[in-house]
CSV table of C-alpha atoms in Angstrom, one decimal:
chain,number,residue,atom,x,y,z
A,1,MET,CA,-23.2,1.4,-22.2
A,2,ALA,CA,-21.0,1.5,-19.2
A,3,ASP,CA,-19.7,-1.7,-17.4
A,4,ILE,CA,-19.6,-0.7,-13.7
A,5,ARG,CA,-19.4,-3.7,-11.4
A,6,PRO,CA,-19.4,-4.5,-7.7
A,7,PHE,CA,-16.3,-6.1,-6.2
A,8,ASN,CA,-14.9,-7.9,-3.1
A,9,SER,CA,-13.2,-5.1,-1.4
A,10,VAL,CA,-10.1,-5.3,0.8
A,11,ARG,CA,-10.7,-2.7,3.5
A,12,PRO,CA,-9.5,-1.7,7.0
A,13,ARG,CA,-11.1,-2.8,10.3
A,14,GLY,CA,-13.7,-0.4,11.5
A,15,ASP,CA,-11.8,0.5,14.7
A,16,ILE,CA,-8.7,1.7,12.8
A,17,VAL,CA,-10.1,3.0,9.5
A,18,SER,CA,-9.6,6.6,10.5
A,19,ARG,CA,-5.9,5.9,11.1
A,20,VAL,CA,-5.5,4.0,7.8
A,21,ALA,CA,-7.2,6.4,5.4
A,22,ALA,CA,-4.7,8.7,3.7
A,23,LEU,CA,-4.7,11.5,1.2
A,24,PRO,CA,-3.5,10.6,-2.3
A,25,TYR,CA,0.2,9.7,-2.6
A,26,ASP,CA,0.9,12.6,-5.0
A,27,VAL,CA,-0.1,15.4,-2.7
A,28,TYR,CA,3.1,14.9,-0.7
A,29,ASN,CA,6.7,15.3,-1.5
A,30,ARG,CA,9.1,12.7,0.0
A,31,ALA,CA,9.9,14.7,3.1
A,32,GLU,CA,6.2,15.5,3.8
A,33,ALA,CA,5.2,11.9,3.3
A,34,LYS,CA,7.9,10.7,5.7
A,35,VAL,CA,6.6,13.1,8.4
A,36,GLU,CA,3.0,11.9,7.9
A,37,VAL,CA,4.0,8.3,8.2
A,38,GLU,CA,6.0,9.0,11.3
A,39,ARG,CA,2.9,10.7,12.7
A,40,GLU,CA,0.6,7.8,11.9
A,41,PRO,CA,2.4,4.5,11.1
A,42,LEU,CA,-0.9,2.8,10.1
A,43,SER,CA,-1.5,5.4,7.4
A,44,PHE,CA,-1.9,3.8,4.0
A,45,LEU,CA,0.7,6.3,2.8
A,46,ALA,CA,3.3,4.0,4.3
A,47,ILE,CA,2.4,1.5,1.5
A,48,ASP,CA,1.6,4.1,-1.2
A,49,ARG,CA,5.0,5.8,-0.5
A,50,ALA,CA,7.1,2.9,0.8
A,51,GLU,CA,10.3,4.8,0.5
A,52,THR,CA,9.3,6.7,3.7
A,53,SER,CA,10.6,3.7,5.7
A,54,LEU,CA,13.7,3.1,3.7
A,55,PRO,CA,17.0,5.0,4.0
A,56,ASP,CA,17.0,8.4,2.4
A,57,GLU,CA,19.6,7.4,-0.1
A,58,VAL,CA,17.3,4.8,-1.7
A,59,ASP,CA,15.7,6.4,-4.8
A,60,THR,CA,12.0,6.9,-4.7
A,61,TYR,CA,11.6,4.7,-7.8
A,62,ASP,CA,14.1,2.0,-6.9
A,63,PRO,CA,12.7,-1.6,-7.3
A,64,LYS,CA,13.4,-2.0,-3.5
A,65,VAL,CA,10.6,0.5,-2.8
A,66,TYR,CA,7.9,-1.4,-4.6
A,67,ALA,CA,9.1,-4.7,-3.1
A,68,HIS,CA,8.9,-3.1,0.3
A,69,ALA,CA,5.4,-1.8,-0.4
A,70,LYS,CA,4.4,-5.4,-1.2
A,71,GLU,CA,5.9,-6.6,2.1
A,72,LEU,CA,4.1,-3.9,4.0
A,73,TYR,CA,0.8,-4.7,2.3
A,74,GLN,CA,1.1,-8.4,3.0
A,75,ALA,CA,2.0,-7.7,6.6
A,76,ARG,CA,-1.2,-5.6,7.1
A,77,LEU,CA,-3.3,-8.4,5.6
A,78,ASP,CA,-1.6,-11.0,7.9
A,79,ASP,CA,-2.1,-9.0,11.1
A,80,GLY,CA,-5.7,-8.2,10.4
A,81,THR,CA,-5.4,-4.5,9.7
A,82,TYR,CA,-7.2,-5.2,6.5
A,83,ILE,CA,-10.0,-7.6,5.9
A,84,GLN,CA,-11.5,-8.9,2.6
A,85,ASP,CA,-15.2,-8.9,2.1
A,86,GLU,CA,-16.4,-12.3,1.0
A,87,ASP,CA,-19.4,-10.9,-1.0
A,88,SER,CA,-19.3,-8.7,-4.0
A,89,ALA,CA,-20.7,-5.3,-3.3
A,90,TYR,CA,-21.0,-1.6,-4.1
A,91,TYR,CA,-20.2,0.9,-1.5
A,92,VAL,CA,-21.7,4.4,-0.9
A,93,TYR,CA,-19.0,6.9,0.0
A,94,GLU,CA,-20.0,10.3,1.5
A,95,LEU,CA,-17.5,13.1,2.2
A,96,VAL,CA,-18.6,16.2,4.1
A,97,MET,CA,-16.5,19.4,3.8
A,98,ASP,CA,-17.5,22.7,5.4
A,99,GLY,CA,-21.1,21.4,5.8
A,100,ARG,CA,-21.4,20.3,2.1
A,101,SER,CA,-22.0,16.6,1.4
A,102,GLN,CA,-20.7,14.8,-1.7
A,103,ILE,CA,-22.0,11.2,-2.2
A,104,GLY,CA,-20.5,8.7,-4.7
A,105,LEU,CA,-20.5,5.0,-5.4
A,106,VAL,CA,-17.4,2.9,-5.0
A,107,ALA,CA,-17.2,0.2,-7.7
A,108,VAL,CA,-14.8,-1.1,-10.4
A,109,ALA,CA,-14.9,0.2,-14.0
A,110,SER,CA,-14.0,-1.6,-17.2
A,111,ILE,CA,-10.6,-1.1,-18.8
A,112,ASP,CA,-12.4,-1.8,-22.1
A,113,ASP,CA,-14.7,1.2,-21.5
A,114,TYR,CA,-11.6,3.3,-21.1
A,115,VAL,CA,-9.9,2.0,-24.3
A,116,ASN,CA,-13.1,2.3,-26.3
A,117,GLY,CA,-14.0,5.8,-25.1
A,118,VAL,CA,-17.1,5.1,-22.9
A,119,ILE,CA,-14.9,6.4,-20.1
A,120,LYS,CA,-13.8,9.8,-21.4
A,121,LYS,CA,-10.8,11.8,-20.4
A,122,HIS,CA,-10.1,15.5,-20.7
A,123,GLU,CA,-6.3,15.6,-19.9
A,124,ASN,CA,-3.2,14.1,-21.5
A,125,THR,CA,-1.0,11.8,-19.4
A,126,ARG,CA,2.8,11.6,-19.2
A,127,GLU,CA,4.4,8.2,-19.5
A,128,ASP,CA,7.0,9.0,-16.9
A,129,LYS,CA,4.4,9.7,-14.3
A,130,GLU,CA,2.5,6.5,-15.2
A,131,ILE,CA,5.4,4.2,-14.7
A,132,ASP,CA,5.6,4.6,-10.9
A,133,ARG,CA,1.9,3.7,-10.4
A,134,ILE,CA,2.1,0.9,-13.0
A,135,THR,CA,4.9,-0.7,-11.1
A,136,HIS,CA,3.2,-0.1,-7.7
A,137,VAL,CA,-0.1,-1.6,-8.8
A,138,ASP,CA,1.5,-4.6,-10.6
A,139,THR,CA,3.8,-5.4,-7.7
A,140,LEU,CA,1.1,-5.2,-5.0
A,141,GLY,CA,-1.4,-7.0,-7.2
A,142,ALA,CA,-3.9,-4.4,-6.0
A,143,GLN,CA,-5.4,-1.1,-6.9
A,144,THR,CA,-5.2,1.2,-4.0
A,145,GLY,CA,-6.0,4.8,-5.2
A,146,PRO,CA,-9.6,5.1,-6.5
A,147,ILE,CA,-10.2,7.0,-9.8
A,148,PHE,CA,-12.6,10.0,-9.5
A,149,LEU,CA,-15.3,9.5,-12.1
A,150,ALA,CA,-18.5,11.4,-12.9
A,151,TYR,CA,-21.7,10.6,-14.7
A,152,ARG,CA,-25.0,12.3,-15.5
A,153,GLU,CA,-27.5,11.7,-12.8
A,154,ASP,CA,-29.6,8.6,-12.8
A,155,THR,CA,-32.8,8.2,-10.7
A,156,THR,CA,-32.5,4.4,-10.2
A,157,ILE,CA,-28.9,4.7,-8.9
A,158,ASP,CA,-29.9,7.6,-6.7
A,159,SER,CA,-32.8,5.6,-5.1
A,160,VAL,CA,-30.6,2.6,-4.3
A,161,VAL,CA,-27.9,4.9,-2.8
A,162,MET,CA,-30.6,6.7,-0.7
A,163,LYS,CA,-31.9,3.4,0.6
A,164,ALA,CA,-28.4,2.3,1.6
A,165,ARG,CA,-27.8,5.5,3.5
A,166,LYS,CA,-30.8,4.8,5.8
A,167,GLN,CA,-28.8,1.8,7.2
A,168,THR,CA,-26.1,1.9,9.8
A,169,ALA,CA,-22.9,3.2,8.3
A,170,LEU,CA,-20.0,0.8,7.9
A,171,TYR,CA,-17.5,3.6,8.6
A,172,ASP,CA,-18.1,7.1,10.1
A,173,PHE,CA,-15.1,9.2,11.0
A,174,THR,CA,-13.5,12.6,10.6
A,175,SER,CA,-10.0,12.9,9.3
A,176,PRO,CA,-7.4,15.3,10.7
A,177,ASP,CA,-8.2,17.9,8.0
A,178,GLY,CA,-11.8,18.1,9.2
A,179,ILE,CA,-13.4,16.0,6.4
A,180,THR,CA,-16.1,13.6,7.5
A,181,HIS,CA,-16.1,10.2,5.8
A,182,ARG,CA,-19.1,7.8,5.9
A,183,VAL,CA,-19.4,4.5,4.1
A,184,TRP,CA,-22.4,2.1,3.6
A,185,LYS,CA,-22.3,-1.3,1.9
A,186,ILE,CA,-24.7,-2.4,-0.9
A,187,SER,CA,-24.7,-6.2,-1.2
A,188,ASP,CA,-28.4,-7.1,-1.5
A,189,PRO,CA,-28.5,-9.0,-4.9
A,190,GLU,CA,-31.6,-7.0,-6.1
A,191,ASP,CA,-30.0,-3.6,-5.3
A,192,VAL,CA,-26.7,-4.7,-6.9
A,193,ASP,CA,-28.5,-5.8,-10.0
A,194,LYS,CA,-30.4,-2.5,-10.2
A,195,ILE,CA,-27.2,-0.5,-10.1
A,196,SER,CA,-25.4,-2.7,-12.6
A,197,LYS,CA,-28.3,-2.5,-15.1
A,198,ALA,CA,-28.7,1.3,-14.6
A,199,PHE,CA,-25.1,1.8,-15.6
A,200,THR,CA,-25.5,-0.2,-18.8
A,201,ALA,CA,-28.0,2.5,-19.9
A,202,ILE,CA,-25.4,5.2,-19.4
A,203,ASP,CA,-23.3,5.8,-22.5
A,204,ALA,CA,-20.6,8.1,-21.0
A,205,ILE,CA,-18.6,8.2,-17.8
A,206,TYR,CA,-16.0,11.0,-17.3
A,207,ILE,CA,-12.7,11.1,-15.5
A,208,ALA,CA,-12.9,14.0,-13.2
A,209,ASP,CA,-9.6,13.5,-11.4
A,210,GLY,CA,-6.9,10.8,-11.5
A,211,HIS,CA,-6.0,10.6,-15.2
A,212,HIS,CA,-2.5,9.1,-14.5
A,213,ARG,CA,-3.9,6.6,-12.0
A,214,ALA,CA,-6.5,5.5,-14.6
A,215,ALA,CA,-4.0,5.2,-17.4
A,216,SER,CA,-1.7,3.2,-15.2
A,217,ALA,CA,-4.5,0.8,-14.0
A,218,VAL,CA,-5.5,0.2,-17.6
A,219,LYS,CA,-2.0,-0.5,-18.8
A,220,VAL,CA,-1.5,-3.0,-16.0
A,221,GLY,CA,-4.8,-4.6,-16.9
A,222,LEU,CA,-3.9,-4.9,-20.6
A,223,LYS,CA,-0.5,-6.4,-19.7
A,224,ARG,CA,-2.1,-9.0,-17.4
A,225,ARG,CA,-4.8,-9.8,-19.9
A,226,GLU,CA,-2.1,-10.6,-22.5
A,227,GLU,CA,-0.2,-12.7,-20.0
A,228,ALA,CA,-3.3,-14.6,-19.0
A,229,ALA,CA,-4.5,-15.2,-22.5
A,230,THR,CA,-2.6,-18.4,-23.0
A,231,ILE,CA,-0.7,-20.9,-20.9
A,232,LYS,CA,1.7,-23.6,-21.9
A,233,MET,CA,0.2,-27.1,-21.8
A,234,GLY,CA,2.8,-29.5,-23.2
A,235,ASP,CA,3.8,-28.1,-26.6
A,236,GLU,CA,0.5,-26.4,-27.3
A,237,GLU,CA,-0.9,-23.1,-26.2
A,238,THR,CA,-4.4,-23.4,-24.7
A,239,LEU,CA,-6.8,-20.6,-24.0
A,240,LEU,CA,-6.8,-19.9,-20.3
A,241,ALA,CA,-10.3,-18.6,-20.1
A,242,ALA,CA,-13.5,-18.9,-22.2
A,243,GLU,CA,-14.4,-16.1,-24.5
A,244,GLY,CA,-16.3,-13.4,-22.6
A,245,SER,CA,-14.9,-14.2,-19.2
A,246,ARG,CA,-13.1,-11.5,-17.1
A,247,ILE,CA,-10.2,-11.3,-14.7
A,248,GLU,CA,-10.0,-8.8,-11.9
A,249,SER,CA,-7.4,-6.7,-13.6
A,250,ASP,CA,-9.9,-6.0,-16.4
A,251,TYR,CA,-11.4,-3.5,-14.0
A,252,PHE,CA,-10.1,-0.6,-12.0
A,253,LEU,CA,-11.1,0.9,-8.6
A,254,SER,CA,-13.3,3.9,-8.9
A,255,VAL,CA,-15.6,6.3,-7.0
A,256,LEU,CA,-18.4,7.5,-9.3
A,257,PHE,CA,-20.3,10.7,-8.5
A,258,PRO,CA,-23.4,12.0,-10.3
A,259,GLU,CA,-22.9,15.5,-11.7
A,260,ASN,CA,-25.2,17.1,-9.1
A,261,GLN,CA,-22.9,16.0,-6.3
A,262,LEU,CA,-19.8,17.7,-7.7
A,263,LYS,CA,-18.3,21.1,-7.1
A,264,ILE,CA,-15.2,22.2,-9.0
A,265,MET,CA,-13.1,24.8,-7.3
A,266,ASP,CA,-11.1,27.6,-9.0
A,267,TYR,CA,-7.5,26.8,-10.1
A,268,ASN,CA,-5.7,30.1,-10.0
A,269,ARG,CA,-2.5,31.4,-11.6
A,270,THR,CA,0.5,33.5,-10.5
A,271,VAL,CA,3.3,34.8,-12.7
A,272,LYS,CA,6.9,35.8,-11.8
A,273,ASP,CA,7.3,39.0,-13.8
A,274,LEU,CA,5.7,41.3,-16.3
A,275,ASN,CA,7.7,39.9,-19.3
A,276,GLY,CA,9.8,43.1,-19.4
A,277,LEU,CA,6.9,45.5,-19.5
A,278,SER,CA,6.4,48.5,-17.3
A,279,LYS,CA,3.2,48.4,-15.2
A,280,GLU,CA,1.7,51.1,-17.4
A,281,SER,CA,2.5,49.1,-20.6
A,282,PHE,CA,1.2,45.9,-19.0
A,283,PHE,CA,-2.2,47.5,-18.2
A,284,ALA,CA,-2.4,49.0,-21.7
A,285,ALA,CA,-1.9,45.6,-23.3
A,286,ILE,CA,-4.5,44.0,-21.0
A,287,ARG,CA,-7.1,46.7,-22.0
A,288,GLU,CA,-7.1,45.5,-25.6
A,289,ASN,CA,-9.1,42.5,-24.6
A,290,PHE,CA,-10.4,43.1,-21.1
A,291,ALA,CA,-12.2,45.8,-19.2
A,292,VAL,CA,-10.1,46.7,-16.1
A,293,GLU,CA,-11.7,48.0,-12.9
A,294,LEU,CA,-10.1,49.0,-9.6
A,295,ALA,CA,-11.4,46.8,-6.8
A,296,ASP,CA,-11.7,47.7,-3.1
A,297,ALA,CA,-11.6,44.0,-1.9
A,298,PRO,CA,-10.1,40.7,-3.1
A,299,ILE,CA,-11.9,39.4,-6.2
A,300,SER,CA,-13.4,36.0,-6.3
A,301,PRO,CA,-15.1,35.9,-9.7
A,302,GLU,CA,-18.8,35.3,-9.5
A,303,LYS,CA,-19.5,34.5,-13.2
A,304,LYS,CA,-17.8,33.3,-16.3
A,305,GLY,CA,-15.8,35.8,-18.2
A,306,THR,CA,-14.5,37.7,-15.1
A,307,PHE,CA,-11.1,37.4,-13.4
A,308,GLY,CA,-9.4,38.9,-10.4
A,309,MET,CA,-5.9,40.3,-10.7
A,310,TYR,CA,-3.6,41.2,-7.8
A,311,ILE,CA,-0.5,43.3,-8.4
A,312,GLU,CA,1.5,45.6,-6.1
A,313,GLY,CA,-0.9,45.4,-3.2
A,314,GLN,CA,-4.0,46.1,-5.3
A,315,TRP,CA,-6.9,44.0,-6.6
A,316,TYR,CA,-8.5,44.6,-10.0
A,317,ARG,CA,-11.5,43.1,-11.8
A,318,LEU,CA,-10.9,42.0,-15.4
A,319,THR,CA,-13.9,41.4,-17.7
A,320,ALA,CA,-13.2,39.7,-21.0
A,321,LYS,CA,-14.8,41.3,-24.0
A,322,GLU,CA,-17.7,39.2,-25.4
A,323,GLU,CA,-16.2,38.7,-28.8
A,324,LEU,CA,-13.3,36.7,-27.3
A,325,TYR,CA,-15.8,33.8,-26.8
A,326,LYS,CA,-17.4,33.9,-30.2
A,327,GLY,CA,-16.8,30.9,-32.5
A,328,LYS,CA,-14.8,29.0,-29.9
A,329,ASP,CA,-14.9,25.3,-29.4
A,330,ALA,CA,-15.5,23.7,-26.0
A,331,VAL,CA,-11.8,24.2,-25.0
A,332,GLY,CA,-11.4,27.7,-26.5
A,333,ALA,CA,-14.4,29.0,-24.6
A,334,LEU,CA,-13.1,28.0,-21.2
A,335,ASP,CA,-12.0,30.9,-19.0
A,336,VAL,CA,-8.6,29.2,-18.4
A,337,SER,CA,-8.2,29.3,-22.2
A,338,ILE,CA,-9.3,32.9,-22.6
A,339,LEU,CA,-6.8,34.0,-19.9
A,340,GLN,CA,-4.0,32.0,-21.5
A,341,ASP,CA,-4.8,33.0,-25.1
A,342,TYR,CA,-5.4,36.7,-24.6
A,343,LEU,CA,-3.3,37.6,-21.6
A,344,LEU,CA,-0.8,35.1,-20.2
A,345,GLY,CA,0.5,34.1,-23.7
A,346,PRO,CA,0.6,37.3,-25.7
A,347,VAL,CA,1.2,39.8,-22.9
A,348,LEU,CA,3.2,37.9,-20.3
A,349,GLY,CA,5.0,35.5,-22.7
A,350,ILE,CA,3.8,32.3,-21.1
A,351,GLY,CA,3.9,30.1,-24.2
A,352,ASP,CA,3.5,26.7,-22.7
A,353,PRO,CA,2.1,26.7,-19.1
A,354,ARG,CA,3.0,23.1,-18.7
A,355,THR,CA,6.7,23.8,-18.9
A,356,ASP,CA,7.2,27.5,-18.3
A,357,LYS,CA,8.8,28.0,-14.9
A,358,ARG,CA,7.6,31.6,-14.7
A,359,ILE,CA,4.0,30.5,-13.9
A,360,ASP,CA,2.7,28.6,-10.9
A,361,PHE,CA,-0.8,27.3,-10.2
A,362,ILE,CA,-2.7,27.6,-6.9
A,363,GLY,CA,-5.7,25.5,-6.0
A,364,GLY,CA,-8.7,27.4,-4.8
A,365,ILE,CA,-8.6,25.6,-1.5
A,366,ARG,CA,-5.6,27.8,-0.6
A,367,GLY,CA,-7.7,30.9,-0.7
A,368,LEU,CA,-7.1,34.4,-2.2
A,369,GLY,CA,-4.7,35.2,0.5
A,370,GLU,CA,-2.2,32.8,-1.0
A,371,LEU,CA,-2.4,34.7,-4.3
A,372,GLU,CA,-1.6,37.9,-2.5
A,373,ARG,CA,1.3,36.3,-0.6
A,374,ARG,CA,2.9,34.8,-3.7
A,375,ALA,CA,2.6,38.1,-5.6
A,376,ASN,CA,4.1,40.0,-2.7
A,377,GLU,CA,6.9,37.6,-2.1
A,378,ASP,CA,8.3,35.5,-4.9
A,379,MET,CA,6.0,36.3,-7.9
A,380,LYS,CA,4.7,39.6,-9.4
A,381,VAL,CA,1.0,39.2,-10.4
A,382,SER,CA,-1.7,36.8,-9.5
A,383,PHE,CA,-5.0,35.9,-11.2
A,384,SER,CA,-8.2,34.5,-9.6
A,385,MET,CA,-10.5,32.4,-11.8
A,386,TYR,CA,-14.1,31.5,-12.1
A,387,PRO,CA,-14.3,27.7,-11.7
A,388,THR,CA,-14.7,25.5,-14.7
A,389,SER,CA,-18.1,23.9,-14.5
A,390,ILE,CA,-18.8,20.2,-14.6
A,391,GLU,CA,-20.9,20.7,-17.7
A,392,GLU,CA,-17.9,22.3,-19.4
A,393,LEU,CA,-15.8,19.3,-18.4
A,394,PHE,CA,-18.3,17.0,-20.0
A,395,ASP,CA,-18.5,19.1,-23.2
A,396,VAL,CA,-14.7,19.0,-23.6
A,397,ALA,CA,-14.6,15.3,-23.1
A,398,ASP,CA,-17.6,14.6,-25.4
A,399,ALA,CA,-15.9,16.6,-28.1
A,400,GLY,CA,-12.8,14.4,-27.7
A,401,LEU,CA,-10.7,17.5,-26.8
A,402,LEU,CA,-8.3,18.1,-23.9
A,403,MET,CA,-8.4,20.9,-21.3
A,404,PRO,CA,-5.4,23.2,-20.7
A,405,PRO,CA,-3.3,22.2,-17.7
A,406,LYS,CA,-4.7,23.0,-14.2
A,407,SER,CA,-8.2,23.7,-15.3
A,408,THR,CA,-10.0,21.9,-12.5
A,409,TRP,CA,-9.5,21.5,-8.7
A,410,PHE,CA,-11.7,19.1,-6.9
A,411,GLU,CA,-12.2,19.0,-3.1
A,412,PRO,CA,-12.5,17.1,-0.9
A,413,LYS,CA,-9.9,14.6,-2.0
A,414,LEU,CA,-10.8,10.9,-2.1
A,415,ARG,CA,-8.9,8.9,0.5
A,416,SER,CA,-6.6,5.9,-0.3
A,417,GLY,CA,-6.6,2.8,1.8
A,418,ILE,CA,-10.3,2.7,2.6
A,419,PHE,CA,-11.1,0.5,-0.4
A,420,ILE,CA,-8.6,-1.8,-2.2
A,421,HIS,CA,-9.3,-3.9,-5.3
A,422,ASN,CA,-7.2,-7.0,-5.3
A,423,ILE,CA,-6.3,-7.8,-8.9
A,424,ASP,CA,-4.4,-11.0,-8.0
A,425,ALA,CA,-7.6,-12.7,-7.0
């Protein structure tokens, strides 16, 4: 059973929410983040990447950066940029991109569910990438970047969400990238109770995106739980809280989407060279496991088992032989695994795509033209992929397995700064 709860959100005033809402901190490098904050000083990116308002010689991970983020956050609370809801609530969050609507529920999820495997992951995390967000969250005393979670559709939750969307929206704005954002609040006790109880009947929640943010939030929560477990009273240690009670850091900020609302985009590959092979030898090696057809237009694969390949100004359609999928587990049967195991690895010599500098990954949002540009300029050959399905993601997580790197690309991106979970409360 999943423990998904409402919370007292810290959020921007309605008249400035469009200026505050920001793309995730990790989609920018330092120079790009600085330009964005200069363009819009109210952007939450100023807090998420507080080094943008410090001298360039200050390291991104210097303790001064996190202290400055805390100062900026407190200043925004003091000047009324942010308000805190007095009532505990869920929020409906709709994002509309290219006419397609995606509707989720903003809530807080249990760190215990993450530890015990109710909240399932499909990627490994790196400790060095976690440390930054651990320090940021712990210093601010607030979780600011929601974790993107998915669950199997539930009619009770759907009905409450549908009811909320008939009311006047709390927020309704379009961000500079053309994404429309709408938010409704669910605070009626009966509706809140329906949602909470419905989630207790759901036995698995899945991390769709934000594995490092989730791991960081959980580690902060466990650290604070240990610190809060006892206090000194004279010479004796006394339990701070009764058994079964919870503190805010026991939960992390999330947006949960039913599977029918999600669309995974392709995550494509481009490789720098042919691993010393001539073009003829390269094609001969590919044909051992794939049928190769000349194409008269760019290839965006329409079904599993097919791939597009662009080399020297020409597109080809590759079709994997059926036997490549036989006897494979949930990971081995992914198209990203088939391409890696039967082409990128043995033919092009990409042993570990996590570390090999000869390969790069291009999100489907960039389009097939980006694959062509890269192969024509700084790379040699590009591959377009059929997107991993949400059901494949669930199958991998249910099996306790991990996906290869860069297997999924989700759009649109959740904005930071619209919802903040204060864990110092």
